[in-house]
Amino acid sequence: MTQRLTAKTIFLLTLPPLLWAGNAIVGRLVHDLLPPVLLNFLRWAIALLILLPLAGPVFRRDAGLWRHWRSYALLGLLGIGMYNALQYMALQTSTPINVTLVASGMPVWMMLTGWLCFGVAVSRRQVTGAVLSIAGVVLVLARGEWRHVLELRLVPGDLFMILATIAWSFYSWLLTRVREPAALRANWASFLAAQVALGVLWSGAFALGEQALGALPVQWSWTLLAALAYVATCPAIIAFRFWGEGVQAA
């Protein structure tokens, strides 16, 4: 990643978090209507059906995907199978505000992941920004009073969201390093569909495990159907498409 950010790049990187904030609200709204991991699976299964007509012959034997399937399977695990499943699990016990605030610490995890795992140099300005980011999140959680910091208590959902944020930081760095096959990488729908298809396999396996552990039954309603339509389009296809382009340009 370079240090130059254009207005377009800033827009591409700003819109997805706004859509993901809506995803947190919707996830909390339906948290008692279906299990969280199943919600993640249904979300991405619907998104894949929408992407298929746009993705072209991405799954043909000669498309090149299968020569690089390990890279796309890893992207699918981190970005599709893990991130939102952990977020929806977080929303079982945490609030959309807390989940969004924890997620706002993403720049810190991005910096640490890049430095520790990808050998990316970290500037003093980036460290200062990371410290300010953490301080801002803590201050908001403490309701503007530093004396409340020692009273803060993390619920299990907050810990799930921290894990989700770490998974997303790895996903974002790997996203910049997967460049083959070139034809697939050049088409945003094909590139995303490849990740989603393999990610759906991960999320489906996780959903089966959730059911085996005794998850509650789904309570179907128009509210749930509307929620699925939203999470499969805005914070899934649109947000991932913009984020991928923004990360490449940054």
XYZ file of C-alpha atoms in Angstrom:
250
model
C 0.000 0.000 0.000
C 1.231 3.484 -0.816
C 0.738 6.662 1.165
C -1.120 8.630 -1.534
C -4.875 8.766 -1.179
C -7.091 10.372 -3.799
C -10.649 11.550 -3.186
C -11.924 8.475 -5.030
C -9.836 6.124 -2.902
C -11.027 7.789 0.299
C -14.631 7.352 -0.873
C -14.024 3.696 -1.742
C -12.592 3.040 1.717
C -15.192 5.123 3.581
C -18.445 3.749 2.155
C -17.910 0.079 3.159
C -17.611 0.817 6.916
C -20.874 2.769 6.717
C -22.599 -0.191 5.086
C -21.030 -2.551 7.615
C -22.366 -0.374 10.424
C -25.822 -1.008 8.965
C -24.949 -4.691 8.872
C -24.290 -4.595 12.624
C -27.667 -2.988 13.276
C -29.509 -5.522 11.121
C -27.543 -8.398 12.637
C -28.605 -7.321 16.104
C -32.208 -6.840 14.958
C -32.510 -10.471 13.839
C -30.188 -12.075 16.395
C -33.080 -13.949 18.005
C -34.600 -15.063 14.668
C -31.810 -17.351 13.470
C -28.375 -18.555 14.606
C -25.477 -16.193 13.760
C -23.333 -18.585 11.731
C -26.348 -19.717 9.706
C -27.123 -16.046 9.031
C -23.633 -15.638 7.616
C -24.029 -18.708 5.396
C -27.424 -17.627 4.027
C -26.136 -14.122 3.425
C -23.241 -15.264 1.270
C -25.196 -18.009 -0.483
C -27.663 -15.352 -1.670
C -24.805 -13.023 -2.620
C -23.213 -15.796 -4.693
C -26.454 -16.328 -6.629
C -26.508 -12.596 -7.424
C -22.849 -12.591 -8.477
C -22.950 -15.627 -10.763
C -24.539 -13.855 -13.775
C -21.953 -11.056 -13.430
C -18.921 -13.227 -12.871
C -18.676 -14.841 -16.285
C -17.007 -18.216 -16.758
C -14.980 -17.909 -13.561
C -15.566 -21.522 -12.549
C -14.656 -23.132 -15.860
C -11.785 -25.595 -15.780
C -9.630 -23.340 -17.984
C -10.426 -20.101 -16.108
C -7.300 -20.367 -13.957
C -9.063 -20.226 -10.600
C -8.349 -23.828 -9.739
C -4.590 -23.408 -10.202
C -4.694 -20.781 -7.447
C -7.525 -22.192 -5.348
C -5.519 -22.159 -2.113
C -5.169 -18.366 -2.188
C -8.879 -17.896 -2.821
C -9.793 -20.489 -0.202
C -7.787 -18.503 2.361
C -9.452 -15.246 1.317
C -12.814 -16.997 1.519
C -12.047 -18.327 4.991
C -10.961 -14.976 6.435
C -13.294 -12.549 4.662
C -16.384 -14.689 4.061
C -16.312 -17.611 6.470
C -14.913 -15.907 9.567
C -15.334 -12.130 9.630
C -19.096 -11.768 9.514
C -19.789 -15.020 11.340
C -17.752 -13.668 14.250
C -19.507 -10.303 13.945
C -22.946 -11.908 14.094
C -21.780 -14.008 17.052
C -20.616 -10.792 18.709
C -24.062 -9.265 18.275
C -25.614 -12.044 20.339
C -24.262 -10.433 23.519
C -22.892 -7.036 22.470
C -24.563 -3.959 20.997
C -24.218 -2.543 17.469
C -22.485 0.521 18.949
C -19.874 -1.546 20.783
C -19.328 -3.795 17.766
C -18.859 -0.786 15.493
C -16.495 0.881 17.954
C -14.357 -2.244 18.252
C -14.293 -2.501 14.454
C -13.127 1.115 14.274
C -9.814 -0.090 15.680
C -9.136 -1.709 12.308
C -6.284 0.710 11.400
C -4.384 -0.517 14.447
C -4.727 -4.174 13.499
C -3.909 -3.389 9.872
C -0.705 -1.673 10.969
C 0.312 -4.476 13.334
C -0.504 -7.218 10.831
C 1.404 -5.486 8.057
C 4.427 -4.946 10.293
C 4.546 -8.356 11.995
C 3.449 -10.639 9.160
C 4.168 -8.845 5.885
C 7.292 -6.839 6.684
C 5.653 -3.462 6.045
C 7.490 -0.509 7.581
C 5.539 1.539 10.114
C 6.065 5.294 10.339
C 5.944 7.389 13.482
C 2.862 9.146 12.140
C 1.075 5.820 11.710
C 1.918 4.819 15.278
C 0.600 8.165 16.522
C -2.600 7.677 14.536
C -3.021 4.171 15.945
C -2.596 5.408 19.527
C -5.129 8.187 18.941
C -7.537 5.681 17.380
C -7.353 3.418 20.427
C -7.676 6.374 22.806
C -10.743 7.624 20.945
C -12.480 4.251 21.091
C -11.711 3.868 24.807
C -12.926 7.401 25.522
C -16.240 6.768 23.771
C -16.694 3.454 25.588
C -15.953 5.299 28.848
C -18.710 7.811 28.011
C -16.232 10.697 27.858
C -14.926 10.196 31.397
C -11.466 8.682 31.767
C -12.310 7.626 35.331
C -14.764 5.139 33.821
C -11.986 3.326 31.940
C -11.247 1.012 34.873
C -14.954 0.172 35.055
C -15.101 -1.098 31.477
C -15.998 -4.756 31.146
C -15.736 -6.733 27.940
C -18.598 -9.098 27.157
C -18.000 -12.223 25.024
C -19.361 -10.379 21.995
C -16.637 -7.747 22.224
C -13.981 -10.478 22.183
C -15.608 -12.101 19.141
C -15.486 -8.736 17.373
C -11.800 -8.316 18.185
C -11.151 -11.719 16.572
C -13.251 -10.658 13.575
C -11.226 -7.470 13.188
C -7.939 -9.387 13.292
C -9.243 -11.808 10.640
C -10.255 -8.847 8.464
C -6.831 -7.234 8.755
C -5.202 -10.420 7.438
C -7.821 -10.596 4.679
C -7.125 -7.017 3.590
C -3.364 -7.526 3.367
C -3.730 -10.803 1.487
C -6.159 -9.082 -0.873
C -3.333 -6.907 -2.188
C -1.111 -9.914 -2.833
C -3.440 -12.186 -4.785
C -2.953 -11.143 -8.424
C -3.389 -14.390 -10.327
C -5.041 -15.346 -12.547
C -4.833 -11.880 -14.086
C -8.062 -12.158 -16.100
C -10.040 -13.093 -13.010
C -8.355 -10.403 -10.920
C -9.228 -7.738 -13.490
C -12.984 -8.374 -13.175
C -14.341 -7.349 -9.773
C -17.381 -9.646 -9.983
C -15.284 -12.677 -10.936
C -12.715 -11.919 -8.241
C -15.383 -11.546 -5.559
C -17.381 -14.553 -6.783
C -14.288 -16.761 -6.528
C -13.815 -15.725 -2.905
C -17.501 -16.068 -2.068
C -17.851 -19.503 -3.669
C -15.022 -20.936 -1.589
C -16.084 -18.895 1.424
C -19.588 -20.360 1.244
C -18.036 -23.808 1.614
C -16.336 -22.666 4.807
C -19.428 -20.909 6.160
C -21.618 -23.883 5.254
C -19.335 -26.217 7.192
C -19.360 -23.842 10.158
C -23.168 -23.589 9.999
C -23.462 -27.389 10.060
C -21.235 -27.430 13.121
C -23.425 -24.798 14.739
C -26.525 -26.901 14.097
C -24.814 -30.000 15.480
C -24.131 -28.094 18.703
C -27.859 -27.453 19.142
C -28.589 -24.073 17.569
C -32.086 -22.653 17.907
C -34.494 -23.092 14.951
C -35.022 -20.335 12.406
C -38.070 -18.108 12.921
C -38.985 -17.108 9.382
C -40.707 -13.753 8.893
C -40.837 -10.854 6.455
C -38.450 -9.000 8.740
C -35.906 -11.793 8.410
C -36.300 -11.956 4.625
C -35.800 -8.192 4.324
C -32.741 -8.435 6.555
C -31.265 -11.205 4.400
C -31.863 -9.126 1.265
C -30.005 -6.183 2.803
C -27.018 -8.067 4.238
C -26.549 -10.016 0.987
C -26.355 -6.876 -1.152
C -25.254 -3.653 0.557
C -22.691 -4.796 3.169
C -21.746 -7.864 1.130
C -21.511 -7.287 -2.618
C -21.362 -3.481 -2.693
C -19.116 -3.029 0.344
C -16.705 -5.823 -0.616
C -16.514 -4.549 -4.199
C -15.634 -1.011 -3.072
C -13.276 -2.166 -0.320
C -11.349 -4.408 -2.707
C -10.888 -1.595 -5.206
C -9.991 0.872 -2.477
C -7.372 -1.417 -0.934
C -5.769 -1.941 -4.338
C -5.646 1.809 -4.962
C -4.366 2.778 -1.500
